[in-house]
Coordinates of C-alpha atoms in Angstrom, one line a residue:
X90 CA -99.2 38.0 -234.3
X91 CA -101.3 35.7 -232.3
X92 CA -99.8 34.3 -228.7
X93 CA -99.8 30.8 -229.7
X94 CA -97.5 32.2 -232.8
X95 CA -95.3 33.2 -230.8
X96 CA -95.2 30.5 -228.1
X97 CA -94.4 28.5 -230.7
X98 CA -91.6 30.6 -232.2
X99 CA -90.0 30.3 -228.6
X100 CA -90.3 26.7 -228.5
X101 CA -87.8 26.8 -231.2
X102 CA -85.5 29.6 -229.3
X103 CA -85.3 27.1 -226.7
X104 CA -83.2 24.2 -227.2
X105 CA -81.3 23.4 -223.9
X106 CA -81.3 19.9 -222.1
X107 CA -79.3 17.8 -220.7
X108 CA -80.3 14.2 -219.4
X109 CA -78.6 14.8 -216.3
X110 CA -82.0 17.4 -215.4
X111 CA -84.2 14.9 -216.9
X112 CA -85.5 14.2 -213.6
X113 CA -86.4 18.1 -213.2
X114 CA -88.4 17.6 -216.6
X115 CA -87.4 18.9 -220.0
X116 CA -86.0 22.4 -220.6
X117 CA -85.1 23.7 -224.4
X118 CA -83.7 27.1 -224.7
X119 CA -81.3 28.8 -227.5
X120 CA -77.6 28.0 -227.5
X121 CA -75.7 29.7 -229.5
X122 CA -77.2 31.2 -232.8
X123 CA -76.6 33.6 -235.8
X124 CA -77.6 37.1 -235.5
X125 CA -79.7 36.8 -238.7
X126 CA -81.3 33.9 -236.7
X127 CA -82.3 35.2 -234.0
X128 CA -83.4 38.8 -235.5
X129 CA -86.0 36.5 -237.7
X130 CA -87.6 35.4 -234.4
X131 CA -89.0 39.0 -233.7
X132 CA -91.2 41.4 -235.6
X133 CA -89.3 44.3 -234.7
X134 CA -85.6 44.9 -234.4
X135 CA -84.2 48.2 -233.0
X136 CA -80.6 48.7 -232.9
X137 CA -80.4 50.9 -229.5
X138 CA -77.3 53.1 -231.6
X139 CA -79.7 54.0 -234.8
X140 CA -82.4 54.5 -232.5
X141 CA -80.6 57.5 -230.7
X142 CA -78.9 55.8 -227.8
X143 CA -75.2 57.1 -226.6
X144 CA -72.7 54.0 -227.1
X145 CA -69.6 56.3 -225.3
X146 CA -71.2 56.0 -222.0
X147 CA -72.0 59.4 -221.5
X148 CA -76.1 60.0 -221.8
X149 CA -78.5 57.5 -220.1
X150 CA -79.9 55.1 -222.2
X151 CA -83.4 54.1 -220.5
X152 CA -85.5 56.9 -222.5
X153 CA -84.2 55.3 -225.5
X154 CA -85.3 51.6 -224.3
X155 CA -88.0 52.5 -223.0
X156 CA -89.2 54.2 -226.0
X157 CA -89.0 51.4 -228.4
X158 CA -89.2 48.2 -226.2
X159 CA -92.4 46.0 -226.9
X160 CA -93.8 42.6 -227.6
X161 CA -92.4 40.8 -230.2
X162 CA -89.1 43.3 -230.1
X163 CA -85.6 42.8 -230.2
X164 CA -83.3 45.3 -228.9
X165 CA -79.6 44.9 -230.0
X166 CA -76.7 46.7 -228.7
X167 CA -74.0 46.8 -231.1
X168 CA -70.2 47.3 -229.4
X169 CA -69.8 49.9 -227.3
X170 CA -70.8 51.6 -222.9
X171 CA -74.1 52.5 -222.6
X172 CA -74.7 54.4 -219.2
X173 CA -78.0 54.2 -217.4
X174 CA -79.3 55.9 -214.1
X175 CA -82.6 54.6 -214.0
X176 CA -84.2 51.6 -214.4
X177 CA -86.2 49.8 -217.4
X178 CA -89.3 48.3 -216.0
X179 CA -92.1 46.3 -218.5
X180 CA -94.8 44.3 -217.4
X181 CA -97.3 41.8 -219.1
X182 CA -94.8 41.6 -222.4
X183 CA -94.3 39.0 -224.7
X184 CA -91.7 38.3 -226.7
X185 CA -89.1 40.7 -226.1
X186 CA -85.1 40.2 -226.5
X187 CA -82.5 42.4 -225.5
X188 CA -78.6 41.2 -227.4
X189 CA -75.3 42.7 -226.6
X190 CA -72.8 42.3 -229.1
X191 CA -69.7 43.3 -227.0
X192 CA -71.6 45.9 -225.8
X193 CA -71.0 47.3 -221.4
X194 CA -73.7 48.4 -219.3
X195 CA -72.1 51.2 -217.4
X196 CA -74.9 52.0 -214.1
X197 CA -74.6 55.0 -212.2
X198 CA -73.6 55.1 -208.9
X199 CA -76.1 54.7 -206.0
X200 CA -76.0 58.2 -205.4
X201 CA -76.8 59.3 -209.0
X202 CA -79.2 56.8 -209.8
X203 CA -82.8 58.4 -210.3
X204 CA -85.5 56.4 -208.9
X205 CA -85.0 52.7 -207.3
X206 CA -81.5 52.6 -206.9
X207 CA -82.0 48.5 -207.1
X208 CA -82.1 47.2 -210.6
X209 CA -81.2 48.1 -214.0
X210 CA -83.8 45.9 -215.7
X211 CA -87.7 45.2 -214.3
X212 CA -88.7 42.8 -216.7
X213 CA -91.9 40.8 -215.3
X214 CA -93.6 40.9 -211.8
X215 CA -94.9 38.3 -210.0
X216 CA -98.6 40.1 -210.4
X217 CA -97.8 40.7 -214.5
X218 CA -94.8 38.5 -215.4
X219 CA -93.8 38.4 -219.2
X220 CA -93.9 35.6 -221.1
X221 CA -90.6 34.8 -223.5
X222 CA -87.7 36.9 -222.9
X223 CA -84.1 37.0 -224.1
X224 CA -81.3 38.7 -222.3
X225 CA -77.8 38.0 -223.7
X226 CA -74.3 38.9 -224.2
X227 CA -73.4 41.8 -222.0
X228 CA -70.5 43.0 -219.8
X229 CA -71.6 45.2 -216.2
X230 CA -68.8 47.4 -215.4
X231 CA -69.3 48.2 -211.8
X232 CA -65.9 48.5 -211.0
X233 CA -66.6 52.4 -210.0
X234 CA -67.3 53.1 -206.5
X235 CA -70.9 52.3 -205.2
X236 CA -72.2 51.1 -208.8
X237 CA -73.4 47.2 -207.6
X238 CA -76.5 46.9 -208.6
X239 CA -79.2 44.4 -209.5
X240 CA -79.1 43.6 -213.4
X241 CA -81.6 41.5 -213.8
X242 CA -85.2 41.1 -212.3
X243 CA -87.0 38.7 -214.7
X244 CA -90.4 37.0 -213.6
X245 CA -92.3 35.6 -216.4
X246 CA -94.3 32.8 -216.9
X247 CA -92.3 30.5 -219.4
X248 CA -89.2 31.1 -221.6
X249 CA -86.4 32.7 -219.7
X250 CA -83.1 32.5 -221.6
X251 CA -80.3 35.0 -219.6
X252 CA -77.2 34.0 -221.0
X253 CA -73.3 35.0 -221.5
X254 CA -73.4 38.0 -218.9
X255 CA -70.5 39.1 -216.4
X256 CA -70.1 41.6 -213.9
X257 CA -66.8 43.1 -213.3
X258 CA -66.4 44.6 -210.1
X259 CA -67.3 44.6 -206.4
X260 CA -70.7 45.2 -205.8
X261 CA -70.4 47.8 -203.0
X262 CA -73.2 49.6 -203.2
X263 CA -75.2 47.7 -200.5
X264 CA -78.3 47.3 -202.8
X265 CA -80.1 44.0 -204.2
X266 CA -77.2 41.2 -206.0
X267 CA -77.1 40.8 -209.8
X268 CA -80.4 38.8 -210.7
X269 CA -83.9 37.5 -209.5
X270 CA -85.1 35.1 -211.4
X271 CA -89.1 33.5 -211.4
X272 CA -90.9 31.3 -213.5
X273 CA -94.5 32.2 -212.1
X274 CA -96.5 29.0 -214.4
X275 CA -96.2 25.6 -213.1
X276 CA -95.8 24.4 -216.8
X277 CA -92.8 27.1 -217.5
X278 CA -89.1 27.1 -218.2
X279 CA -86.3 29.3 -217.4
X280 CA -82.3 28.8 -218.2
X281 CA -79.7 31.0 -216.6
X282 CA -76.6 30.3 -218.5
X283 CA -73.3 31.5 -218.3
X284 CA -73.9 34.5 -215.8
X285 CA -70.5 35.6 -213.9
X286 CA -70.1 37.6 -210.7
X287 CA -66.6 36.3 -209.5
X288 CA -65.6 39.1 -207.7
X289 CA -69.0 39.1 -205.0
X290 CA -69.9 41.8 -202.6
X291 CA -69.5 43.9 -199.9
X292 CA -71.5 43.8 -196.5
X293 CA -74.4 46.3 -196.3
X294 CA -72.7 48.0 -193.3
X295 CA -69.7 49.1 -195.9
X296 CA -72.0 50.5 -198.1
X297 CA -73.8 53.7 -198.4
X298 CA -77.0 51.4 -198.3
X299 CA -76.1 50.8 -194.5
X300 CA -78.9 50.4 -191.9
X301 CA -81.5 49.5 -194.9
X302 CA -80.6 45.7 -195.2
X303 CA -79.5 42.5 -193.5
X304 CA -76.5 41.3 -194.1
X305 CA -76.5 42.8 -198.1
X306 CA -76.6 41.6 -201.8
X307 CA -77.4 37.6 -202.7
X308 CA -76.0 36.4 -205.8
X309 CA -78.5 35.0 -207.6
X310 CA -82.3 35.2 -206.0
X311 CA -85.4 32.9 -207.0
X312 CA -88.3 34.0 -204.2
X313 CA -91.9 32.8 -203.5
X314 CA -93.0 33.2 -206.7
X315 CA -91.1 30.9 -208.6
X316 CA -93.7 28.0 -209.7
X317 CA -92.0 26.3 -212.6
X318 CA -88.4 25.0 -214.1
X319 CA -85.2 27.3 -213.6
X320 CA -82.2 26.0 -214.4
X321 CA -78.9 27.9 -213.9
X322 CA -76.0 26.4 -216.4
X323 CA -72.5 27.1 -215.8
X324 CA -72.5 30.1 -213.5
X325 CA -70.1 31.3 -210.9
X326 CA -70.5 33.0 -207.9
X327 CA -68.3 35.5 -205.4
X328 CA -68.8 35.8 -201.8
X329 CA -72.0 37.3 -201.3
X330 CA -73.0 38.5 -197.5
X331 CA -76.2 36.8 -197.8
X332 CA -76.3 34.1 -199.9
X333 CA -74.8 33.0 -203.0
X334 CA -77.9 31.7 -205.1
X335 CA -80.6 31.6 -202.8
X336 CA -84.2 29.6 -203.8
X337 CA -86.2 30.6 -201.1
X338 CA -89.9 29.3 -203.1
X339 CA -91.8 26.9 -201.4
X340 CA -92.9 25.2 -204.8
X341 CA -91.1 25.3 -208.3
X342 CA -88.1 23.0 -209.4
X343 CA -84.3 24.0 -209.5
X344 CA -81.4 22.7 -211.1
X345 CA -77.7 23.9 -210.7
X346 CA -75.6 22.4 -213.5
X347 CA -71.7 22.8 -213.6
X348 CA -70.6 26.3 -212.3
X349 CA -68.6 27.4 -209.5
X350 CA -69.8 29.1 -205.9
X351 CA -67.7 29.8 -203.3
X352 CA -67.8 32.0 -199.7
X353 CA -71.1 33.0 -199.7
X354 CA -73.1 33.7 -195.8
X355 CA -75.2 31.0 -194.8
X356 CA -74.5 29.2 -198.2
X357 CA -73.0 29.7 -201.3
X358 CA -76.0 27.2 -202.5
X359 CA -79.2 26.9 -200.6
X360 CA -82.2 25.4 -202.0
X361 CA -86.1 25.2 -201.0
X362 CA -88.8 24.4 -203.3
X363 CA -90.8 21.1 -204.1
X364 CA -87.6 19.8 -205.9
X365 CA -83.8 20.6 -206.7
X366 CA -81.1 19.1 -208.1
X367 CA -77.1 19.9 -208.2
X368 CA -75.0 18.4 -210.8
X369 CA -71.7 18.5 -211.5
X370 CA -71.2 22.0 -209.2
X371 CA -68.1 23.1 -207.5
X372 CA -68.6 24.8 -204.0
X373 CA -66.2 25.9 -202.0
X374 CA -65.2 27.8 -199.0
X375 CA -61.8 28.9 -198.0
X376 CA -62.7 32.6 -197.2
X377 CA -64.9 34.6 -194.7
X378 CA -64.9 38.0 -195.7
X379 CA -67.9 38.9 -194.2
X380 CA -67.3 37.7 -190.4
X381 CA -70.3 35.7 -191.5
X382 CA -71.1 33.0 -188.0
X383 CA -71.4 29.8 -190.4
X384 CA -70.8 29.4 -193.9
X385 CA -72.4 25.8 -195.5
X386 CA -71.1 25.2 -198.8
X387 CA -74.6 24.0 -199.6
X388 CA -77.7 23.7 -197.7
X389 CA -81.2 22.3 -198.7
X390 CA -84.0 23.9 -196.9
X391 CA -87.3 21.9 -197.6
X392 CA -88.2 19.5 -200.2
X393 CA -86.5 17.2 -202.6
X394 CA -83.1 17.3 -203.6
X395 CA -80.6 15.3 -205.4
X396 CA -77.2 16.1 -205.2
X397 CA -74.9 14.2 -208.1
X398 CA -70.9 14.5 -209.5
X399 CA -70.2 17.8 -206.6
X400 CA -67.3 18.6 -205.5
X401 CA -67.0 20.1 -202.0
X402 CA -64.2 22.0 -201.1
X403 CA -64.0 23.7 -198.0
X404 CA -59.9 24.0 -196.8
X405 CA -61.7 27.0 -194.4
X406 CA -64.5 25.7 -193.1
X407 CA -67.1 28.1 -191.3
X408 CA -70.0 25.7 -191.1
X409 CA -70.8 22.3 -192.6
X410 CA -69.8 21.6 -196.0
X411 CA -73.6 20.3 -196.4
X412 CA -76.5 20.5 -194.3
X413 CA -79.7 19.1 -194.6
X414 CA -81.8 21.0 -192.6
X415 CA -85.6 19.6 -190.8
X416 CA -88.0 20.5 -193.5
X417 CA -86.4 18.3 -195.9
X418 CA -88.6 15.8 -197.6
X419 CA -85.7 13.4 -198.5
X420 CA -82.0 13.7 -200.2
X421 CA -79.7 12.0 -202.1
X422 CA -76.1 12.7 -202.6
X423 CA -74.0 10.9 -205.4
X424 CA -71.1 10.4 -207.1
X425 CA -69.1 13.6 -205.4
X426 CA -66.2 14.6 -203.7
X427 CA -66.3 16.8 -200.1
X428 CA -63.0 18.3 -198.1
X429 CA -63.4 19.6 -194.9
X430 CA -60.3 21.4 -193.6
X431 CA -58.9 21.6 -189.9
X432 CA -61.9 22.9 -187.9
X433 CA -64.7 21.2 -186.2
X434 CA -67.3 21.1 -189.0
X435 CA -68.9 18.3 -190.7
X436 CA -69.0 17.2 -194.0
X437 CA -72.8 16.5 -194.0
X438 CA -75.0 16.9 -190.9
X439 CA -78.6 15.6 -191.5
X440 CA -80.8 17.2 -189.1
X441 CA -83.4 15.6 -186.6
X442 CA -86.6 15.8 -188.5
X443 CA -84.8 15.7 -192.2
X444 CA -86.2 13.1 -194.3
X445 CA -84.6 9.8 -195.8
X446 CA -81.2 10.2 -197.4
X447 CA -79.0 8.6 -199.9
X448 CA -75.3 8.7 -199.6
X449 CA -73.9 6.4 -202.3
X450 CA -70.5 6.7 -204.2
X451 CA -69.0 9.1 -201.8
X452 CA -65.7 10.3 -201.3
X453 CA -65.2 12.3 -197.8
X454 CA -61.5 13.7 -196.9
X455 CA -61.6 15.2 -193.3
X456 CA -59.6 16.9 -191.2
X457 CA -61.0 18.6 -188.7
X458 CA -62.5 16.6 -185.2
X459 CA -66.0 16.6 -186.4
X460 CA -67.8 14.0 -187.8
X461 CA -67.7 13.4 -191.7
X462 CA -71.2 12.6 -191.8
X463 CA -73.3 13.6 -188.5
X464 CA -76.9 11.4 -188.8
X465 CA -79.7 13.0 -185.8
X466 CA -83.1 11.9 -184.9
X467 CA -84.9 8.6 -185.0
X468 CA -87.7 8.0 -186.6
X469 CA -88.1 11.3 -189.7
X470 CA -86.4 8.6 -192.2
X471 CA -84.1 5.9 -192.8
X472 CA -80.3 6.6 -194.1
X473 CA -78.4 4.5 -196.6
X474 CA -74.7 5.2 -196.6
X475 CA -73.0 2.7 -199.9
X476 CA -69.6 3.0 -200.7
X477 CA -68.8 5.8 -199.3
X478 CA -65.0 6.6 -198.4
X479 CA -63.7 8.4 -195.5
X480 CA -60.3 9.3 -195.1
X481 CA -58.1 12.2 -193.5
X482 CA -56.2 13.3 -190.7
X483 CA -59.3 13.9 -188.3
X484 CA -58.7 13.7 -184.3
X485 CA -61.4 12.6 -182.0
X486 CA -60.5 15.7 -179.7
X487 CA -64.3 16.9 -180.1
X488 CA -66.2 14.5 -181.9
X489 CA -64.8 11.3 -181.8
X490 CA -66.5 9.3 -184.7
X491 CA -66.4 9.8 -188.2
X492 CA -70.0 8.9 -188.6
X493 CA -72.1 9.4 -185.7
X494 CA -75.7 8.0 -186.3
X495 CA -78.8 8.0 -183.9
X496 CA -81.5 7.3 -186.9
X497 CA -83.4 3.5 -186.3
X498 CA -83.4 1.7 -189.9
X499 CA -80.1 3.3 -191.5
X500 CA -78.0 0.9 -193.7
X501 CA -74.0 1.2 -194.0
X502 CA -72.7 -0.9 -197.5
X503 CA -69.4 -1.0 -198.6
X504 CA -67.9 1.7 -196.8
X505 CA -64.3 2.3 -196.4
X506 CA -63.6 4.1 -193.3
X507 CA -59.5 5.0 -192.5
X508 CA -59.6 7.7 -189.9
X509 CA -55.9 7.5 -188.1
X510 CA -56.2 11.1 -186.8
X511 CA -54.7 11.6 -183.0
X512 CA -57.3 11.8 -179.7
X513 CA -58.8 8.3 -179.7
X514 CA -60.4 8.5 -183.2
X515 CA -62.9 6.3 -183.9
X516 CA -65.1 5.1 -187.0
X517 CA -69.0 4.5 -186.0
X518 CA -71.1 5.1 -183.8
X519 CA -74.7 3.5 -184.1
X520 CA -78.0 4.8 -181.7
X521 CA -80.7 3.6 -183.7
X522 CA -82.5 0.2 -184.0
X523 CA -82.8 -1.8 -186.9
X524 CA -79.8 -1.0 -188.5
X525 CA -77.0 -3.4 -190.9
X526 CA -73.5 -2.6 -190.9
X527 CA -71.9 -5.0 -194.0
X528 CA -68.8 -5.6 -196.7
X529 CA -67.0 -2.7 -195.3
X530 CA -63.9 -1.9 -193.5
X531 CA -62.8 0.2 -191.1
X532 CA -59.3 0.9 -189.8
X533 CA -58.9 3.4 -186.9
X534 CA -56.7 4.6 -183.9
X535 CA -59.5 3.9 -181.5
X536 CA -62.6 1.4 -181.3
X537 CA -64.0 0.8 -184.7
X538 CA -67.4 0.3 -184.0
X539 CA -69.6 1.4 -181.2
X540 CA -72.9 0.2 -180.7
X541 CA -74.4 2.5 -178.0
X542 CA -78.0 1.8 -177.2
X543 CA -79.0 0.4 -180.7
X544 CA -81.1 -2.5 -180.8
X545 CA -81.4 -5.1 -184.0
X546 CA -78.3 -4.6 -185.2
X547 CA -76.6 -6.4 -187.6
X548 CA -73.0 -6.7 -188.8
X549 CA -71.6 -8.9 -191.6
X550 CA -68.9 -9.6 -193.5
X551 CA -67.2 -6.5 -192.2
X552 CA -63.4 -6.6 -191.0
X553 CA -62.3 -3.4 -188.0
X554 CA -58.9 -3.2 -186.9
X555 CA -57.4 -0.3 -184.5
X556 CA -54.0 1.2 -185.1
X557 CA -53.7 2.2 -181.6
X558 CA -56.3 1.4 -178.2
X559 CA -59.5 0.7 -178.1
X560 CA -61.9 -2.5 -179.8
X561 CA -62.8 -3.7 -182.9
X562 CA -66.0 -3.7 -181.7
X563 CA -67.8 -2.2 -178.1
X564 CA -71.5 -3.2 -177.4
X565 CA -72.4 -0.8 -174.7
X566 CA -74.6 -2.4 -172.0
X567 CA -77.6 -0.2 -172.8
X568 CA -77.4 -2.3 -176.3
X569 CA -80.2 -4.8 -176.9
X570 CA -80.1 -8.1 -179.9
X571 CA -76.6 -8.1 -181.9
X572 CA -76.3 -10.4 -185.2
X573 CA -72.4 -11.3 -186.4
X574 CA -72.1 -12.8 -189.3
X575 CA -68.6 -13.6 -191.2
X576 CA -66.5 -10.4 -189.6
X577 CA -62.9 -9.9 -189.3
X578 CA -62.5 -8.1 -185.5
X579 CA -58.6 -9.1 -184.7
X580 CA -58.5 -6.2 -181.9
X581 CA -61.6 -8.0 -179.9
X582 CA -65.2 -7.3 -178.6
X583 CA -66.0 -6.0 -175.5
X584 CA -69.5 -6.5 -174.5
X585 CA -70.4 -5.0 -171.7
X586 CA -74.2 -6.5 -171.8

C-alpha cells in the first residue's frame, strides 16, 4: 500500500468541522462510524482477545500489542479489563488504529509498572512522529491507589483522531497527566474529541513521585513541537496542579470547542502558539485544592487568540478570570459571559506590553473590589471595549473603578456600566490619550468618569449619574484637550484644569 493510498484513505476517516474554527483552517476527522466501516480502512485487523490478550485484567497486555501492532493495523478491544504494566511505544507508523468496544484499560500502579512509569501509550515522537492514528472508545480505571498515569502521548505529523475516552479516578500517582498531544507538520490536523478526566489530580508532593516534579500532572499537554492544527472537541477537565490543558508551542494553531475546565494551577486553559481560539468553553473556578498562589480561568501566553460564546465562572476566584499576558500579539473576546466572585481579582487584566484587544458583546458580573476589566501600558496596542455590560455588587475598597485604562487610542462603545457596590465605587478611569468614550451609560455610587492625565479625549452622547457622592464627570488637572458632545451628566463636572 503506497503512502499517498493511505493518506487518502484518512482523508476520508476524517470528517470534523465546524465553521466556528474556520478561522483556524479546515479539520475533517471521523465521527461516529460502523465497525465494518472502519475495519475496511485498514489492511489488518487484530482483535487483541483472539490474538492471546487477557480481557479479565489479570496478564499484561503490551506483549500482545506490541506483537501485532503495525502500519495499516487496527487493533480492537472487544468488552472486557485489559491490565498493562508497561508501556506501548511505536515510532515512524502509519496508519495504525486502536478501538475499544466497552473495553477498560486497567495500568498498574506506579510501583509495579516496569519501565517508564509515565505513559501507557508512546505513539509518535517529535524526532519520528506517526502519521494517521486512531485511538477510540476506552474507559481508564485508575481509581486504585497510585495508578494516574499518562494514556496518551501521540505526536504525528497529520491525522490525529483520539476520541470517546474517560478516566475514572484520581490521578495520584504524581506522574505525567492523561495525554500529550503534537501535530509536528505545519500542513497537519489533530482532533481530541470527547476525552474526560473529571475527577483531576493530586499534587506531586502527595504522591509517591514526590521530589521528581513541579507542582504535578497537566491535563492535557501540547509542547514545542506542535506545528500544525489540534483541536480538542468537547472535553472536560479536573483540577490539575499544573495546568489544565496547557499549549506551551511557540508555533501551531489551537482550538478549544465546547467542553468544561475548571480549578486547574495557573490555568485551567492557557494557550501559546502563533494562533488559538476558544469557543463555546466553560471555565470555572470555585476550588483550590492545590494551595495553588493564582488560579486564571484562562490565560493566553503569546500569539493570537480569539476568545468567542465563553462562559467564565469563577464564584472562588484565585487569580483573574482572564489574563492576557505581554507576549500577546493581539486578542479578541466575544459574545461570553464572566463572574468573578467576592475577592480582589479581575475579570480580564490586559498586561503592559499585550497587544490590541477586542472586547465586544460582553457580559461582566463582579463582585469583588477589583476592576472588571484592568487595561495597562500605553503604547503595545489600542483596546476597543463595544457593548460590553458590567454589573455586580463590587466595592471600591481596593480598586475603585470597574474599568481602569492607561492604554492611549482605546475606544469604549455602548457600554453599560451599573456598579452600586459600597466604598466610593466608581465606573472609568481613562490615562491614555486619544481615546472616545460614546452611547453608553454608566450609573455608579461614586464619580462616573475620571479623566486622570488623558489627553484628546472625547465623550459623546453618553449619560453618568451617581447614586451616592462623587461627579458625573472629574477632569483631573494633569488632563489636557476634552471634547463633550450631546452627554447627560445631572451629578456635575468638576474640572480642576
Amino acid at each position: 500500500m503506497s503512502r499517498n493510498d493511505s493518506r487518502k484513505r484518512s482523508i476520508d476517516r476524517r470528517s470534523y468541522i465546524k465553521g466556528c474554527l474556520v478561522g483556524l483552517g479546515t479539520l475533517t476527522v471521523a465521527g461516529t462510524s460502523s465497525a465494518t466501516a472502519l475495519e475496511d480502512q485498514y489492511e489488518t485487523v487484530v482483535d487483541v482477545v483472539e490474538a492471546g490478550a487477557d480481557p479479565e485484567g489479570n496478564e499484561s497486555i503490551t506483549p500482545v500489542l506490541r506483537e501485532h501492532v503495525g502500519d495499516d493495523t487496527l487493533l480492537e478491544f472487544p468488552e472486557g479489563r485489559y491490565y498493562m504494566d508497561e508501556q506501548l511505544r511505536l515510532t515512524n507508523f502509519e496508519n495504525v488504529g486502536f478501538s475499544g468496544h466497552g473495553a477498560t484499560l486497567v495500568p498498574a500502579s506506579f510501583h509495579e509498572f516496569d519501565g517508564p512509569q509515565y505513559r501507557l501509550f508512546r505513539l509518535g515522537t517529535h524526532e519520528d512522529p506517526g502519521r494517521d492514528l486512531l485511538f477510540e472508545g476506552f474507559d481508564v480505571d485508575q481509581s486504585a491507589e497510585d495508578t494516574g498515569i499518562r494514556v496518551i502521548s501521540a505526536q504525528v505529523e497529520d491525522g490525529l483522531s483520539v476520541r470517546n475516552i474517560s478516566v475514572e479516578g484520581r490521578h495520584d500517582s504524581g506522574t505525567w497527566g492523561p495525554g500529550l498531544f503534537n501535530i509536528t507538520d505545519p500542513d497537519g490536523e489533530g482532533h481530541v474529541y470527547c476525552f474526560f478526566a473529571d475527577d483531576g489530580a493530586d499534587h506531586v508532593d502527595e504522591t509517591p513521585n514526590a521530589g521528581n516534579m513541579w507542582r504535578g500532572a497537566t491535563g492535557f499537554a501540547v509542547d514545542q513541537h506542535h506545528r500544525g492544527l489540534l483541536i480538542f472537541e468537547n472535553c472536560r477537565l479536573g483540577d490539575f496542579p499544573d495546568n489544565g490543558l496547557y499549549a506551551s508551542n511557540e508555533t501551531g494553531r489551537i482550538g478549544v470547542d465546547g467542553g468544561t475546565y475548571q480549578n486547574s494551577g495557573t490555568a485551567s486553559i492557557r494557550l501559546s502558539g502563533s494562533t488559538g481560539r476558544v469557543e463555546g468553553a466553560t471555565v470555572v473556578v470555585d476550588e483550590n485544592q492545590h494551595d495553588s498562589a493564582g488560579q486564571h480561568a484562562i490565560r493566553l501566553d503569546d500569539g493570537e487568540h480569539e476568545l468567542e460564546d465563553i462562559t467564565v465562572d469563577v464564584p472562588e476566584p484565585n487569580g483573574d478570570a482572564i489574563r492576557i499576558m505581554d507576549p500577546v500579539d493581539s486578542a479578541s473576546i466575544t459574545n461570553s459571559e464572566i463572574t468573578v466572585g467576592d475577592e480582589p481579582n479581575a475579570a480580564v487584566r490586559i498586561d503592559p506590553s499585550a497587544g490590541a484587544t477586542t472586547i465586544d458583546d460582553v457580559d461582566i458580573d463582579i463582585n469583588g473590589s477589583a476592576n472588571a476589566v484592568r487595561i495597562l501600558g500605553s503604547d503595545a496596542g489600542a483596546v476597543e471595549l463595544e457593548d460590553v455590560h458590567i454589573t455586580g455588587d463590587a466595592s471600591g475598597a481596593r480598586n475603585r473603578e470597574a474599568i481602569f485604562c492607561e492604554r492611549n487610542g482605546c475606544e469604549f462603545v455602548g457600554l453599560e456600566v451599573e456598579q452600586l457596590g459600597p466604598d466610593n465605587r466608581r465606573g472609568i478611569d481613562l490615562r491614555g490619550s486619544d481615546t472616545i468614550i460614546a452611547d453608553s451609560e454608566f450609573e455608579t455610587t461614586d464619580t462616573a468618569i475620571t479623566l486622570n492625565g488623558a489627553d484628546s479625549v472625547t465623550l459623546e452622547d453618553t449619560t453618568a449619574t451617581v447614586d451616592a457622592d462623587g461627579y458625573s464627570l472629574r477632569i483631573l488637572e494633569s488632563t489636557d484637550s476634552v471634547s463633550r458632545t450631546n452627554n447627560d451628566l445631572p451629578d456635575g463636572v468638576r474640572d480642576d484644569r
